[in-house]
Amino acid sequence: MRGSGRFLNNTMKIDWLFLVLVFALTSIGITLVYSATVNTEPIWYTSRWFKQIIYFGGGCLLAAAFAFVRIDYWQRFAFPLYFLTIAALAFVAFGGGDSAKGAGRWIDFGFLKIQPSEFAKITFLLAMSKWLSGHRVNILKPKTFVMPALIFIVPFALVLKQPDLSTALVFTAVTMVGLYWAGLSLLDLFLLVSPVASVILSYPQIPYSQVLWGLLLCVVFLALLFRKMPRKFIILILSLNIICGYASTMAWNSLEHHQRERVMTFVDPMRDPRGAGYQVIQSEVAIGSGGIFGKGFGEGSQTNLAFLPEEHTDFIFSVLGEQFGFFGCVFVLFLYFMFLWRAMSICRLHLDPFVNHVVSGACTIFFFHMMVNVSMTLGLMPVTGLPLPFLSYGGSFMLTCMMLVGLLVNMRYQGSQLESNYD
Amino acid sequence: MYKAQNELQSRNLKSLVFMAAVALVFSCLSVRLLYLQHVRYEENLQSSDENRLRRIVLKAERGLIYDRNGTLLVGNRPSYQIVIKPAEIRKMKPDVKDSLFKRLIHLKDSQGESVFDSAVVDTMFQRSAWKSHGTLRILEDASVEQVSIVEERSFEFPGVTTVVESRRSYPYGTLAAHLLGYTGEISDEQLERPEYAGYSSGDRVGQKGLEQQYDGEFRGEDGVKYVQVDAYGREVGKIEGMQNVPSVPGYGMVTTIDLDIQKAAEEALPDSVRGAVVAIDPRTGEILAMVSSPRLDPNIFSLKRRERNKGWAKVALDSTRPLMNRAVAGVYPPASVFKLVTSGAGLEHKLVTGQTHLPKPCTGGFTFGARYQKCWGTHGNLDLVNALRLSCDVYYYQLGLMLGMERINEFGNRFGLGHKLGVDIPGEKAGWLPDSVSFNARNKRNGWRWARGLILNLSIGQGQLVTPLQEAVLAGSIATGKGVYRPHLMKELRDVDGNVVGRYIPEKIFEGNMSESTHRTLLAGMDSVVNHPGGTGKRAALPGIRVGGKSGSGEWKKGEKTHAWFVSVAPLYDPEIAVAVIQEAQGGGGSKSAPVCRKVMEAYFAKKYPKDSTEVKE
């Protein structure tokens, strides 16, 4: 079965619709980058839209390379790659990087600037998948959480130190979904994150925060009973919740006025319409003024006249909304849904837990970016620096996305290799 | 195999849960999209248009003011304002902004003086955080040197630029300053008044004089231009479908002022003397010259704030009140000039004729009851014409007592005394002709009551209040005998191409009626004042031109020199010009003010009969 025959066999397993979706989304992205920057960059070969095409070309090569690497190599090199990335992250976090834009996130090789946190998303995914595919977790056995927690906490802390909260949250999302695939029920996950919910709900600026927190505690308690948890777990989780809630309130009260202002402005940018809120307001205006059908390609005054800062990177969705309206936005969301659906369907083809973890984790990375970015442009979430997959301008992120696409293609057509290992 | 089956089902469930979560989130996002793009579409579209559209007001050029011969009296000059653009300042990083600020406040001109006031720059930098477009001024009315310093090094000053404004300039400085007025920023109090309905804060409007009276005409109509701007406030193009309205320059005005006569009047009345000169054409009411002293220079009001405030403080706090236009707002006792009115009333009521002698001759005074009222000389037994010539008080004490104030004032009212004449500059006073009723009403507070003895003083013009303008009108309209015409300064309004768009039509406001014999007798009296030996106004005489006049020396304070009045009319039997002069506390009218009248007349007739004309006008 080895040789050309297998190759043919496997090409049949390539999901062409999936690749068409990737190509369509990237084309839309390049078009939007073009319309957002054409006014300021008249020379085509130095312009951003052209660079984006180059990045995409590079990304395709990288994706192809990723697709051909045998899955057992990915498994074997998951941890070495992971440690390499940790080293790079540590290098950046402890002052070795280039502090462009204030935060040290880049390693400059002269000819190439690399953002280790982007590649960390992949190596972290591989390492976590490798571990979880071999070890089941059980909420009643806390020892099973030790390794996943370690794998998670190190890059999380290093990225948080940069500071890059949004990427740190990507790790969190991947870990949550990984734990779900590794055997935790939704209820277990809820209990696991309930202390974090306590921290947020007891935030004194939320109206009726004490009532809400009380309700949360009741729900947690009922969930614990329903799950028939041993008493020591009930006490442990409840007390964790209570401690976290009070710690949150105390921390808030100990903050200086300007620190509180900063927190509140982060959560609600509209408090500072000329500073943090400016982008959000302009983004909402851009999207809203597009109406149902949009102003037409190249007709966006918000975009063309630079009222929207960062329009070609984090706020590319606003460019879409202004020029192509509600239908354009929903169409792109539909493409994203199809993309995730095709990717997720790999889980139904192959039983192998590593494949499953990588696929679900990759989908989580994509979905988390889409959700956070679009919510931000619509004024539903704080402004964080997460770009929109395939649409936003940016080399590192484009490469990350294409590597993930390569991995997904790989998982789909090589997944059956590992089938025999299972069962 | 069972395990695998089980596992597969569980995987399917999990991926379904995942996709359900995706669908849920995307649905929420779509609802939000629908809200922004459908429900709030109008508001968002409007905000986006407000972002990109900028309405630029095109300031209309203010109309110019000329004298009657077309010489420019008030022009416009370019005034350079150095400004910062808040949109650009705000986008700077703090350190860039700081270094720009430091460079600006340390900028020195060739004398080593700071170009900018650091407090002003600081305020404007702070304000730039809150202003999204437009400009903020950091140097008002900059000199050419200051502009060139900043412009030469413009690359060092991003976000700093120069804009040109039009400001008023008064090429003759203090000449006719009071009647021309000046412009200044509209005050809050003015903004609340209905006549300033279309104005907005920051507009420069006329203050005082013609600038205020005809502000609506001079102002023109501001235009608007709609442009598309980017987030930095840069114009990036025109807007299709938006109608731009060009500005319409204000109307220019040809005034009735004659620059040569005005100059002569200005020269004749030194700045050290408080007083006023008014020259009118009694046939139409045109004001040929109007001087008020001390003067002020209206140019100070177009200067930069610091110097403007300095100049303003100087004129506002001056005890001689240079801001007041004494020609229309200064009220003085008319003194002996009023004898024309008393005479006229006596003649009209046929109590006297020009040749009537009254019972008591002038022995240097007059006894009324227990009081002895002095005359300024000893004139003996006079008829009316000679009493006017010598300005004998005793004659008029008797005539006044015969007439009573009601009849005297009635005659004065025929020529506009006690009334505002409606001259076309603001601030005019009505003056006051007291009789028993108005005297009691006015002095209710201090308890003075009317007594018949007051007639003595009033009949020689001590106790009334008149303005120099009223005196000129009085003399002129008595001489013409053809009624009182509203004195005015506006002759014609012209649009920017020079087409006449409005003309002042002379308006008779009082009949000024009197019998032919009264008219003749009063003219004879005015003639004798100037042209007959011993007349008090002989210094007003002009060779070859018959001038009539009347002097007055108004007492206003014991121990001080009198206010020197003189009114004159020429040519007396076909009057073209009437002049009134008052000089405060300068002594006798005949000796001090008659020469001023003569100089004004000379200027008028030198123009009319150039090169020492031999033609004699009688």
mmCIF file of N, CA and C in Angstrom, chain A residues 31 41 130 254 286 414 417:
data_model
loop_
_atom_site.group_PDB
_atom_site.id
_atom_site.type_symbol
_atom_site.label_atom_id
_atom_site.label_comp_id
_atom_site.label_asym_id
_atom_site.label_seq_id
_atom_site.Cartn_x
_atom_site.Cartn_y
_atom_site.Cartn_z
ATOM 1 N N THR A 31 -8.497 41.792 -0.863
ATOM 2 C CA THR A 31 -9.311 42.860 -1.455
ATOM 3 C C THR A 31 -9.552 43.977 -0.438
ATOM 4 N N GLU A 41 -0.934 54.083 -0.361
ATOM 5 C CA GLU A 41 0.194 53.359 -0.933
ATOM 6 C C GLU A 41 -0.015 53.159 -2.423
ATOM 7 N N LYS A 130 -0.631 16.248 22.266
ATOM 8 C CA LYS A 130 0.180 15.053 22.485
ATOM 9 C C LYS A 130 -0.072 14.490 23.887
ATOM 10 N N SER A 254 -8.259 48.065 46.619
ATOM 11 C CA SER A 254 -6.899 48.536 46.885
ATOM 12 C C SER A 254 -6.307 49.293 45.699
ATOM 13 N N ALA A 286 -18.415 52.952 11.064
ATOM 14 C CA ALA A 286 -18.074 52.436 9.744
ATOM 15 C C ALA A 286 -18.991 51.279 9.383
ATOM 16 N N GLN A 414 -3.922 12.056 6.584
ATOM 17 C CA GLN A 414 -3.019 11.067 7.160
ATOM 18 C C GLN A 414 -3.577 10.445 8.427
ATOM 19 N N GLN A 417 -3.644 6.791 9.229
ATOM 20 C CA GLN A 417 -2.396 6.102 9.576
ATOM 21 C C GLN A 417 -2.399 5.634 11.018
#
